[in-house]
XYZ file of C-alpha atoms in Angstrom:
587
model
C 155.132 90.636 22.465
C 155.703 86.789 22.971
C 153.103 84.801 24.277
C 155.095 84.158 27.155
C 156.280 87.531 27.949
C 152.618 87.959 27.991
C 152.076 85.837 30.557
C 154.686 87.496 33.261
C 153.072 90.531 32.200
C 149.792 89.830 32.325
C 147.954 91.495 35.868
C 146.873 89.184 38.272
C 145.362 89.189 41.827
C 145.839 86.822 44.786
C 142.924 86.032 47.045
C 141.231 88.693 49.192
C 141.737 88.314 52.768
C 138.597 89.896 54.687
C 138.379 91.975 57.788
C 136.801 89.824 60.330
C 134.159 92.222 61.788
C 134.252 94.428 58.517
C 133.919 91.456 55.780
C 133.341 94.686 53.327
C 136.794 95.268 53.301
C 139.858 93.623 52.061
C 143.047 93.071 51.559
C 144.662 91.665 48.066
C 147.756 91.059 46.212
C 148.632 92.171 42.557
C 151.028 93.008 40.285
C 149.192 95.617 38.180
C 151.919 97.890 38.286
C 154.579 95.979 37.233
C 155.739 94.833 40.629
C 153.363 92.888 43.755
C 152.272 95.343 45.688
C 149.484 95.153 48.434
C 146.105 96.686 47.425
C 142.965 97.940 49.872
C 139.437 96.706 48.179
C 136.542 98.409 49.925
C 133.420 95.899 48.506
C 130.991 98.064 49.534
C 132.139 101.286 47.159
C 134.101 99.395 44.755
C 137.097 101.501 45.423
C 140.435 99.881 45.330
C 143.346 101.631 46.713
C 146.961 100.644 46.300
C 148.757 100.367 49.833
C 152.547 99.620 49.558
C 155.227 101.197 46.697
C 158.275 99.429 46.970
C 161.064 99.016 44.913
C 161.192 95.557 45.677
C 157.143 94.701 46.263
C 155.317 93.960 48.959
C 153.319 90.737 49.788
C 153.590 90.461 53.775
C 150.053 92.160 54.932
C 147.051 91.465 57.465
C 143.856 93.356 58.373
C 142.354 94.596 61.580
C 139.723 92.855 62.702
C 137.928 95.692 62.459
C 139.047 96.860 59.246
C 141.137 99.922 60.220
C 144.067 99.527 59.676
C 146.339 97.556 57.124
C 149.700 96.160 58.692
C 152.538 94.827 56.450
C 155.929 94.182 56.358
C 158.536 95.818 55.961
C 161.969 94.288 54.966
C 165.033 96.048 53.537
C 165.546 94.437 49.550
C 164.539 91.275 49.981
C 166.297 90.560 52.859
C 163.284 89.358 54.786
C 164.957 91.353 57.937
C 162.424 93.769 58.902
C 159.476 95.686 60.992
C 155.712 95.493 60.848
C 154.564 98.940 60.108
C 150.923 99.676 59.530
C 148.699 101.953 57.555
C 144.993 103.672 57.840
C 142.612 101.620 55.527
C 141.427 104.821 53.759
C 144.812 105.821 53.205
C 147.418 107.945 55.192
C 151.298 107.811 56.575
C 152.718 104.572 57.352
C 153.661 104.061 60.805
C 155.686 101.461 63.001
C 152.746 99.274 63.516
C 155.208 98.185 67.047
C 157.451 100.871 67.590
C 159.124 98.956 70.975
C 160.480 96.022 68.736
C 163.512 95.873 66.685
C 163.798 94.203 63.032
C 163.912 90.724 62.816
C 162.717 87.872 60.996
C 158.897 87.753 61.006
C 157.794 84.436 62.801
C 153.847 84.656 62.884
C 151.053 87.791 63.641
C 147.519 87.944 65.507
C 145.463 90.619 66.107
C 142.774 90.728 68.595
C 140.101 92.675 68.423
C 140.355 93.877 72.429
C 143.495 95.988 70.941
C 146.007 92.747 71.783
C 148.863 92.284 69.066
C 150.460 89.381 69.584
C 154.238 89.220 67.278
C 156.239 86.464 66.769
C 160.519 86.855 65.886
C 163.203 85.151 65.101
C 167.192 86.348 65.078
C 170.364 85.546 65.647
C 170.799 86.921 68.882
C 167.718 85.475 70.741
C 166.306 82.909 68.841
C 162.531 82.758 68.788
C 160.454 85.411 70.859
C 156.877 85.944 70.707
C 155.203 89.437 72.438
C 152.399 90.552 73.083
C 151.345 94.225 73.110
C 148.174 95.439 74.727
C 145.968 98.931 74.017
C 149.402 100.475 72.160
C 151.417 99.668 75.399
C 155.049 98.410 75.246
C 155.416 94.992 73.969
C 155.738 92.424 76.538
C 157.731 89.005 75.726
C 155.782 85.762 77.147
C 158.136 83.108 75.205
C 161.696 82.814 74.330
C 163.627 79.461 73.242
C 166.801 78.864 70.702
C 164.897 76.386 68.356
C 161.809 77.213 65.661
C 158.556 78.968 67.220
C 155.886 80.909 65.952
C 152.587 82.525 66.646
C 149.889 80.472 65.299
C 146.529 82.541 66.149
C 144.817 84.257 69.401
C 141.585 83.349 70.265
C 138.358 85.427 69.484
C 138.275 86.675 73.542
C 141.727 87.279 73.220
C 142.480 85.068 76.228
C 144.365 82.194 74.710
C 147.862 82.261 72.201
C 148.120 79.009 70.163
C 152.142 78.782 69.493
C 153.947 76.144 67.318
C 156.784 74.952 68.571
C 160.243 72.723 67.879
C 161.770 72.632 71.593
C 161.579 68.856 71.079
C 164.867 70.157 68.165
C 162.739 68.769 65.060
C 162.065 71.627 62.681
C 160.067 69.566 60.337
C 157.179 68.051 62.921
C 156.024 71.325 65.349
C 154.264 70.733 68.400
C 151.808 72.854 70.336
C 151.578 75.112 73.044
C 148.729 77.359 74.391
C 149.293 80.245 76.521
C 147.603 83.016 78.697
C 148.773 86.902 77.571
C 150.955 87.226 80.337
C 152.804 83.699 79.482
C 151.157 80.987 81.636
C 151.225 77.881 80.505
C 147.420 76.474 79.444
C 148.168 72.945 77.477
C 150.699 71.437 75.690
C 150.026 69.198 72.773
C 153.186 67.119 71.403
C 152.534 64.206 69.273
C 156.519 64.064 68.816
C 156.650 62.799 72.137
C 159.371 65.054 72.892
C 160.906 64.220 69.566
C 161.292 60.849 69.517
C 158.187 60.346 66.694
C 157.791 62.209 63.016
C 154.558 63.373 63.853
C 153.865 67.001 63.442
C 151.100 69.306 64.417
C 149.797 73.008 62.944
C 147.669 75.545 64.020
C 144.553 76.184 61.700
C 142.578 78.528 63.983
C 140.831 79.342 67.192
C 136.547 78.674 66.707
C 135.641 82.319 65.397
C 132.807 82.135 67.882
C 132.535 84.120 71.303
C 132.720 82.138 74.366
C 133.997 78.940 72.323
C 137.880 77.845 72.687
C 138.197 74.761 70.482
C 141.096 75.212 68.360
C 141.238 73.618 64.803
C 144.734 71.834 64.521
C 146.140 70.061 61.811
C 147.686 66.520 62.631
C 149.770 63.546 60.757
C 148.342 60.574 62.879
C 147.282 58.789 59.795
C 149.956 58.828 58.029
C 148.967 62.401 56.318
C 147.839 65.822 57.429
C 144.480 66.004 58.276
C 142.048 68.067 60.772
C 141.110 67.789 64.016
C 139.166 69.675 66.884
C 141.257 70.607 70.501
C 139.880 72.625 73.731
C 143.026 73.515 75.037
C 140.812 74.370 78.318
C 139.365 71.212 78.555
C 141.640 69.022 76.928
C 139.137 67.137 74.548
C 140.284 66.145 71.131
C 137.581 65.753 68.686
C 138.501 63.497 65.255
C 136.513 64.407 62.428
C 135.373 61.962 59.842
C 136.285 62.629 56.539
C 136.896 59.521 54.052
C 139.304 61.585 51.764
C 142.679 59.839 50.267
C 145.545 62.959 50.573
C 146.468 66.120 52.423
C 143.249 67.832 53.949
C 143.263 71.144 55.373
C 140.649 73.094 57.209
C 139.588 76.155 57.759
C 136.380 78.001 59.656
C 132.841 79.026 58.650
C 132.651 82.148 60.471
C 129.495 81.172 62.131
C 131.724 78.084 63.360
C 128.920 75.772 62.506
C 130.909 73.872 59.074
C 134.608 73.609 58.472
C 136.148 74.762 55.215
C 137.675 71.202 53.639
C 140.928 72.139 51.241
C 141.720 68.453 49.743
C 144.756 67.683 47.761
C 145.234 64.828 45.817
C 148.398 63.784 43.134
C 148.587 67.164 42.305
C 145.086 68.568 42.600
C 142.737 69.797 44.653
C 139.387 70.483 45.547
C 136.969 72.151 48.394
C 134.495 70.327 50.558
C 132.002 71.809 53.586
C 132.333 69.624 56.633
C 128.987 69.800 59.037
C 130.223 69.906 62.370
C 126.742 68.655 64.015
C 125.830 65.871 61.598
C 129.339 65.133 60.369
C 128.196 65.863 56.659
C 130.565 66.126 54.657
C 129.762 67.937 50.646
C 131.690 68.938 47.623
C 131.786 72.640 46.715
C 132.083 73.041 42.717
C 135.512 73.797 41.285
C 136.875 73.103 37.990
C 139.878 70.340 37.720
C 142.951 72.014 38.525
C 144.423 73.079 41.746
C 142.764 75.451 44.419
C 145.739 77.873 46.253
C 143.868 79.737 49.099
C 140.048 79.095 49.455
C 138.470 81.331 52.820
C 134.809 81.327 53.259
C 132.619 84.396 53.661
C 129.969 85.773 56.304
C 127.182 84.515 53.512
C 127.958 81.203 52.937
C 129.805 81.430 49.735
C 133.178 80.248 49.569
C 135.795 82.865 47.365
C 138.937 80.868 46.170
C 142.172 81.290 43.744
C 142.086 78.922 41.145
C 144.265 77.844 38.624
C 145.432 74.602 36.250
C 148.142 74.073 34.130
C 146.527 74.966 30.820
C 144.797 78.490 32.068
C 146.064 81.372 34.107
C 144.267 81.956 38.218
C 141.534 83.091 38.697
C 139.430 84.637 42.083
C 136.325 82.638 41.828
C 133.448 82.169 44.049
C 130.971 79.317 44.655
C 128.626 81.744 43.572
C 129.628 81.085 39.972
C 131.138 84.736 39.608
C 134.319 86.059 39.407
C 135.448 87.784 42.450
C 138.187 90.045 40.985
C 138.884 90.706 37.250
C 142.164 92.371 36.472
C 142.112 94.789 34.309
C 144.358 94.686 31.347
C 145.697 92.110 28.669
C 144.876 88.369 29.906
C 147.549 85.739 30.302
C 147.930 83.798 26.989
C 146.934 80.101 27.740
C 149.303 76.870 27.611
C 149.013 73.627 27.461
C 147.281 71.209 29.531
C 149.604 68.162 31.748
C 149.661 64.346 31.829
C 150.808 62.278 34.478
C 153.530 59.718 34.958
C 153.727 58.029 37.332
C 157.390 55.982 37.653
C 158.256 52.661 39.552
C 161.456 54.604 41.995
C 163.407 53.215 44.321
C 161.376 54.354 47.120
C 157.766 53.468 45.505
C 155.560 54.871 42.507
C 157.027 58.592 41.493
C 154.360 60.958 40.161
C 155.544 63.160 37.628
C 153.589 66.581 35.782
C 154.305 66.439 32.429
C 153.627 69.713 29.653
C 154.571 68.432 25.779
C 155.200 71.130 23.061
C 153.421 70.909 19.540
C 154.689 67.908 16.964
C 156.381 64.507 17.393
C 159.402 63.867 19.984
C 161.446 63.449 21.200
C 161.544 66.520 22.744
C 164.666 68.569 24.096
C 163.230 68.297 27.697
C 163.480 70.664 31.235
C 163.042 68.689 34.432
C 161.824 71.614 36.645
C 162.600 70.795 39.960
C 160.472 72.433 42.829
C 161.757 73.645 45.493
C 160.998 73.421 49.160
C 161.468 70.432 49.939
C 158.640 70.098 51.771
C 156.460 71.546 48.872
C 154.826 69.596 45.698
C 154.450 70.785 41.729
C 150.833 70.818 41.250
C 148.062 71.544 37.678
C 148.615 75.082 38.391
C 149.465 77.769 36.361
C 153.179 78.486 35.868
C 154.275 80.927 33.321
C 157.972 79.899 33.521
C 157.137 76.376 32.296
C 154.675 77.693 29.557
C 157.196 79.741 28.068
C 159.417 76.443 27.673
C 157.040 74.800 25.949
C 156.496 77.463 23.621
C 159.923 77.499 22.719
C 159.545 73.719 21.570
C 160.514 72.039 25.065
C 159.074 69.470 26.653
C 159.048 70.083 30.339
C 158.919 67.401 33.439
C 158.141 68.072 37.343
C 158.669 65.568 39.637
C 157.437 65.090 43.276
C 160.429 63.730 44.430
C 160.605 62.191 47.903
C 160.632 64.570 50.131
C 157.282 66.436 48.481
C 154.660 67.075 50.241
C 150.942 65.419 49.333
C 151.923 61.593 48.972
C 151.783 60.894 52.314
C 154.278 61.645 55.667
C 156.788 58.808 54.895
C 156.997 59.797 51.115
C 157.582 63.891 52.835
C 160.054 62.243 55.632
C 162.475 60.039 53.331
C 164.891 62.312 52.451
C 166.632 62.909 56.268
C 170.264 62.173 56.324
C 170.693 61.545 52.613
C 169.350 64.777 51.598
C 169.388 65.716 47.880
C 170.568 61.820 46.989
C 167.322 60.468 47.953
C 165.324 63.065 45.370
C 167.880 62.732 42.887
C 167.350 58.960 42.979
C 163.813 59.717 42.078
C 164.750 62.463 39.598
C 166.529 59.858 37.484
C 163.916 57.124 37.726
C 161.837 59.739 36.041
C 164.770 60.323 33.520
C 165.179 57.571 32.410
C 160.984 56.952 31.847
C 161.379 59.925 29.876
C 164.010 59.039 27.568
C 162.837 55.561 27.166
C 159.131 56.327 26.607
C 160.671 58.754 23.407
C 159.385 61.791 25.183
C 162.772 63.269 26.137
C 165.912 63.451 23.499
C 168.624 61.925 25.775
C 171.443 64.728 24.408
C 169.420 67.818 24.832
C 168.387 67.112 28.519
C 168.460 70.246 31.367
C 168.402 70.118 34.960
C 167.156 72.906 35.839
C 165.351 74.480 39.354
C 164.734 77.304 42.021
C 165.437 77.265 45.870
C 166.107 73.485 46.453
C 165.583 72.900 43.172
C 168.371 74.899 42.829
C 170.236 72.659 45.018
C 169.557 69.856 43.845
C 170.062 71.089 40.421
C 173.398 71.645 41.320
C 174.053 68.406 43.113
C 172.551 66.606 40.481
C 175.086 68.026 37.708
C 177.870 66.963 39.980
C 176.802 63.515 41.423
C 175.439 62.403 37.647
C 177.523 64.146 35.644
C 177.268 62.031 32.034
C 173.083 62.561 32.907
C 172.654 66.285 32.170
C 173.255 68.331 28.608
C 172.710 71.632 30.712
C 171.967 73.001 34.109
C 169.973 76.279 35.238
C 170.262 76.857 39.276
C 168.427 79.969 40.307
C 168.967 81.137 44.287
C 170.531 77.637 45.003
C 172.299 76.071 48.061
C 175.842 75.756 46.523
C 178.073 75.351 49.630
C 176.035 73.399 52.270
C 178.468 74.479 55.400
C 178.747 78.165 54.216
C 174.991 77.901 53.326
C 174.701 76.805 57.044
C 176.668 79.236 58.119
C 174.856 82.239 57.056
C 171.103 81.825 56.617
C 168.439 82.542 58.446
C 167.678 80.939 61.950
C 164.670 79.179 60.971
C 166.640 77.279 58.190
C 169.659 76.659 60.282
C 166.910 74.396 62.516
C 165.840 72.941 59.607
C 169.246 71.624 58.379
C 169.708 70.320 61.797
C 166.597 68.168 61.541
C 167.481 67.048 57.575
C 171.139 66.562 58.102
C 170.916 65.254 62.148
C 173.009 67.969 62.975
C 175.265 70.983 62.700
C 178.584 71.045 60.188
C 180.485 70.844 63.564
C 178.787 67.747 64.840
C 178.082 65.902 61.265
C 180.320 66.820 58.478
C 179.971 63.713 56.624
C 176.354 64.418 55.856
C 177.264 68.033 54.913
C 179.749 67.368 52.891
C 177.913 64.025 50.896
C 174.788 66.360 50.463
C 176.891 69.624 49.526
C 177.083 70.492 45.422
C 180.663 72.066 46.394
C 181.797 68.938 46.861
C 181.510 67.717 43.375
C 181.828 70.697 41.330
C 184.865 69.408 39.823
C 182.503 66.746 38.562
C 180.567 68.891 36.474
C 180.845 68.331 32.498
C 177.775 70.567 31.631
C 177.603 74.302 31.352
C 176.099 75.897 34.394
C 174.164 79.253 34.781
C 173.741 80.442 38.094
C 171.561 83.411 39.103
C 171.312 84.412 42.771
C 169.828 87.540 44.607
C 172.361 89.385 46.872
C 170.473 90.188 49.902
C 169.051 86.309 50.331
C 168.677 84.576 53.312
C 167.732 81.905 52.254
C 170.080 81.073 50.170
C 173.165 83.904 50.662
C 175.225 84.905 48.304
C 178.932 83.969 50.075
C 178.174 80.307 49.232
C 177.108 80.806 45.776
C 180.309 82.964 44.967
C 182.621 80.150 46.357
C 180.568 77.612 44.030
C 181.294 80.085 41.435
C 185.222 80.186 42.254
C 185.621 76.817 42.231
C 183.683 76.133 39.032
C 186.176 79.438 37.268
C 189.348 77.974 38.498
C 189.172 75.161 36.473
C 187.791 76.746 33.480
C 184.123 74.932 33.500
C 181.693 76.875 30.895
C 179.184 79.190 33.253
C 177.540 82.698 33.910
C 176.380 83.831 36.615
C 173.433 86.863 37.128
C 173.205 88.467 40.478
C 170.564 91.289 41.096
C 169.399 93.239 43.866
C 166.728 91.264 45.929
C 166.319 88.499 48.184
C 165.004 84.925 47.543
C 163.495 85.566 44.181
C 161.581 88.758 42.679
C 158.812 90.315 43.132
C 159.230 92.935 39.744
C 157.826 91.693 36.590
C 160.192 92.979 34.523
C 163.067 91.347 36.429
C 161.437 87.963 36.365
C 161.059 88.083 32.616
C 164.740 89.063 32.511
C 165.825 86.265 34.144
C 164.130 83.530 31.744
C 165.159 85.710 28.902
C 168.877 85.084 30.394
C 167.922 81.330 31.146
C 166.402 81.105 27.304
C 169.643 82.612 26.032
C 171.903 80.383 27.937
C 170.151 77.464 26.789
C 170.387 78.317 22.786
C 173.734 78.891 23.099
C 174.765 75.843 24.701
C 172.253 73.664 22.918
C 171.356 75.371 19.755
């Protein structure tokens, strides 16, 4: 088996999430049997259990506080579209977990440990609803509004709901609102100021102390997201000093006496313990790389998912062990990144670069993330790795729009969305190809979500720039795209694009890769799951049309599933197809 078949099929674990009043028991991710399923890990026994068997995975789950029961959620194929249904942490039938609600988009869970289940939704019909249920009774809804909402957590006492919010109609900066179970109003917290400023907030948690109703909120007042302290009861906001450059986010001890410190910086991170009495602020040991989920346990120690560029995650623990060990075959390593960092048109552009063995230039794949609002990272990617080992060199970019460089860098792309990151895309290019790094004929655009998109926009608007695109689950047709995704995204376009179709089309149709397919010179290949919402199908077909009726080299995959896979084997298909593609169009 290939090295990099090896590394799809290698098992791995995601972090353990931990009962709150039963820390012995938890709750993991893997893919040991071929496909990410959700797994019950009872510490105290050793004993792990596997909880969901579905065709297309499972990754949606949350514990009881006390550790009884399992909840997860249920969609149909990918879809997203779905239930919560729950399960007995020992094992038993699944059940609807809240039999009074019907399926819809899953906007946020909390559950107390009085027997209050608070459930955030989102559909079509009503927009965004959150309910509350209480002792097994019929849910109750307490909020209800057309634009983005969520549940964010419920306090320890059960007497406060934290909710983000976009009311103000700006999907990309939330604001805050606390309520009582039964709906009243506590506080409001907007640093939008009804809209008119970029500023967003988040909801990192209620104090996990009894009798104490600070809640930890992330905020962009200086110019990146960062942590601070807010009684919604009292109204006191509480800055924390922490002389970091980058994103910071925070999480609870669960003694509430330190805050957890997650710190990201051009593309890594690290973990730091914040003092809450002294303001003391410490580094927790972790190798160089990036950290994905940290949580801190009822000891002291601090369990975390680690990972870099060069070797495959890890669960690790400040202890110095390792908290879960797969069992089976190990991922085959890869090669370490440099950065780049590129003079743009909008500032500095920081680039991830992997280089295959012997002298270049290299035929080169700029992977573009997707998001937006996301960033490429040293982490561990197995789709990369297996382009190097095939003799590639492959570039990521942080484009504008990215998060991790700051809110101006994340915010630049409204209006002229995809132009402004494909502006930085070919400042990066053209480093590459100048530097001797990338061989200017052999050069692929290639990317997943809105890297899709903008793999697909990029083909069209720079057309002479590209040997080759690959556009997996991409927005093809913006309007059509519009049309038929999910709520959530819908707001989200609003925000980016300052509008609907209806009410902008110029922006739709100057950001839309429809509009230049006929553009395109290089051979496309297109792969797209049917049941996405994300990114549906209708608009990828009429991409597809257009790009047949005038004869343009493509192929397109479609498979059963939503916005990407969650089956090994399907996953290694699809870069098997990609590989393929690629040697035939570029030898």
């Amino acid at each position: 088996m290939p090295a990099w078949e090896q590394r799809f099929r290698a098992p791995r674990t995601g972090l353990p999430d931990w009962a709150e009043d039963a820390p012995h028991r938890s709750l993991f991710v893997s893919n040991a049997t071929g496909t990410f399923e959700l797994y019950a890990w009872d510490r105290s026994t050793g004993k792990q259990r596997q909880v969901t068997d579905r065709p297309n995975g499972t990754t949606d789950g949350v514990l009881s506080a006390d550790g009884e029961w399992v909840w997860w959620f249920a969609d149909t194929d990918g879809d997203e579209f779905g239930v919560w249904m729950r399960q007995p942490f020992d094992g038993g039938p699944d059940e609807p977990a809240v039999p009074g609600l019907a399926p819809s988009y899953p906007a946020g869970l909390a559950l107390g440990r009085q027997g209050t289940v608070v459930v955030g939704r989102s559909t079509e019909e009503d927009g965004s609803t959150v309910h509350v249920v209480r002792d097994g009774g019929e849910p109750v809804e307490i909020y209800r509004h057309r634009e983005s909402a969520g549940v964010g957590d419920l306090s320890r006492d059960g007497t406060l709901i934290a909710i983000e919010h976009t009311e103000h109609g700006d999907a990309m900066h939330s604001a805050l609102r606390v309520v009582r179970p039964d709906g009243e109003v506590v506080a409001d917290l907007d640093d939008t100021k009804g809209g008119r400023e970029p500023l967003g907030l988040t909801v990192m948690g209620f104090a996990p102390v009894d009798g104490d109703s600070r809640l930890l909120v992330g905020h962009q007042r200086g110019d990146r997201w960062e942590p601070m302290l807010w009684d919604p009861l009292s109204g006191v906001e509480t800055a924390l000093a922490l002389d970091l450059p980058g994103d910071l986010g925070a999480d609870w001890f669960p003694d509430g006496s330190a805050l957890l410190i997650e710190h990201s910086y051009q593309a890594r991170s690290e973990l730091w313990r914040y003092e809450l009495a002294t303001g003391e602020l410490s580094r927790l040991e972790t190798p160089p790389g990036t950290v994905s989920e940290a949580t801190a346990r009822p000891d002291g120690s601090v369990e975390f998912l680690w990972s870099s560029a060069a070797l495959p995650p890890e669960v690790r623990s400040t202890t110095g062990r390792v908290v879960l060990d797969p069992p089976g075959v190990k991922a085959p390593a890869s090669v370490a990144v440099t950065d780049a960092w590129v003079d743009g048109p909008g500032g500095p552009v920081h680039a991830l670069v992997q280089r295959p063995e012997g002298a270049g230039p290299f035929p080169t794949v700029f992977d573009i993330h997707g998001g937006p609002t996301w960033h490429d990272s040293d982490a561990f990617a197995s789709a990369p790795a297996a382009w190097v080992d095939h003799g590639f060199a492959v570039v990521r970019v942080n484009y504008r729009g990215s998060t991790g460089y700051g809110r101006e860098w994340t915010d630049a792309l409204k209006h002229r969305v995809g132009l402004i990151e494909l502006e930085d895309i070919a400042a990066v290019r053209e480093w590459a190809v100048a530097s001797g790094l990338a061989d200017p004929d052999r050069l692929v655009l290639s990317g997943g979500s809105w890297g899709g998109y903008l793999t697909l926009l990029g083909l069209g608007t720079q057309p002479e720039a590209w040997a080759l695109g690959l556009a997996a689950v991409p927005v093809a047709d913006y309007v059509t795209a519009y049309h038929d995704e999910m709520e959530a995204l819908k707001a989200m376009d609003r925000t980016l694009l300052g509008g609907t179709p209806e009410e902008v089309p110029e922006r739709f149709e100057a950001s839309s890769p429809i509009t230049y397919v006929d553009q395109v010179r290089a051979p496309v290949y297109i792969s797209a799951g049917v049941n996405d919402p994300r990114c549906p199908i209708r608009q990828v077909e009429n991409y597809v049309r257009r790009l047949a009726e005038r004869g343009a080299p493509h192929e397109v995959y479609r498979y059963d599933a939503g916005h990407g896979s969650l089956v090994v084997e399907e996953r290694i298909k699809q870069v098997r197809l990609e590989l393929d593609f690629v040697q035939c169009h570029l030898g």
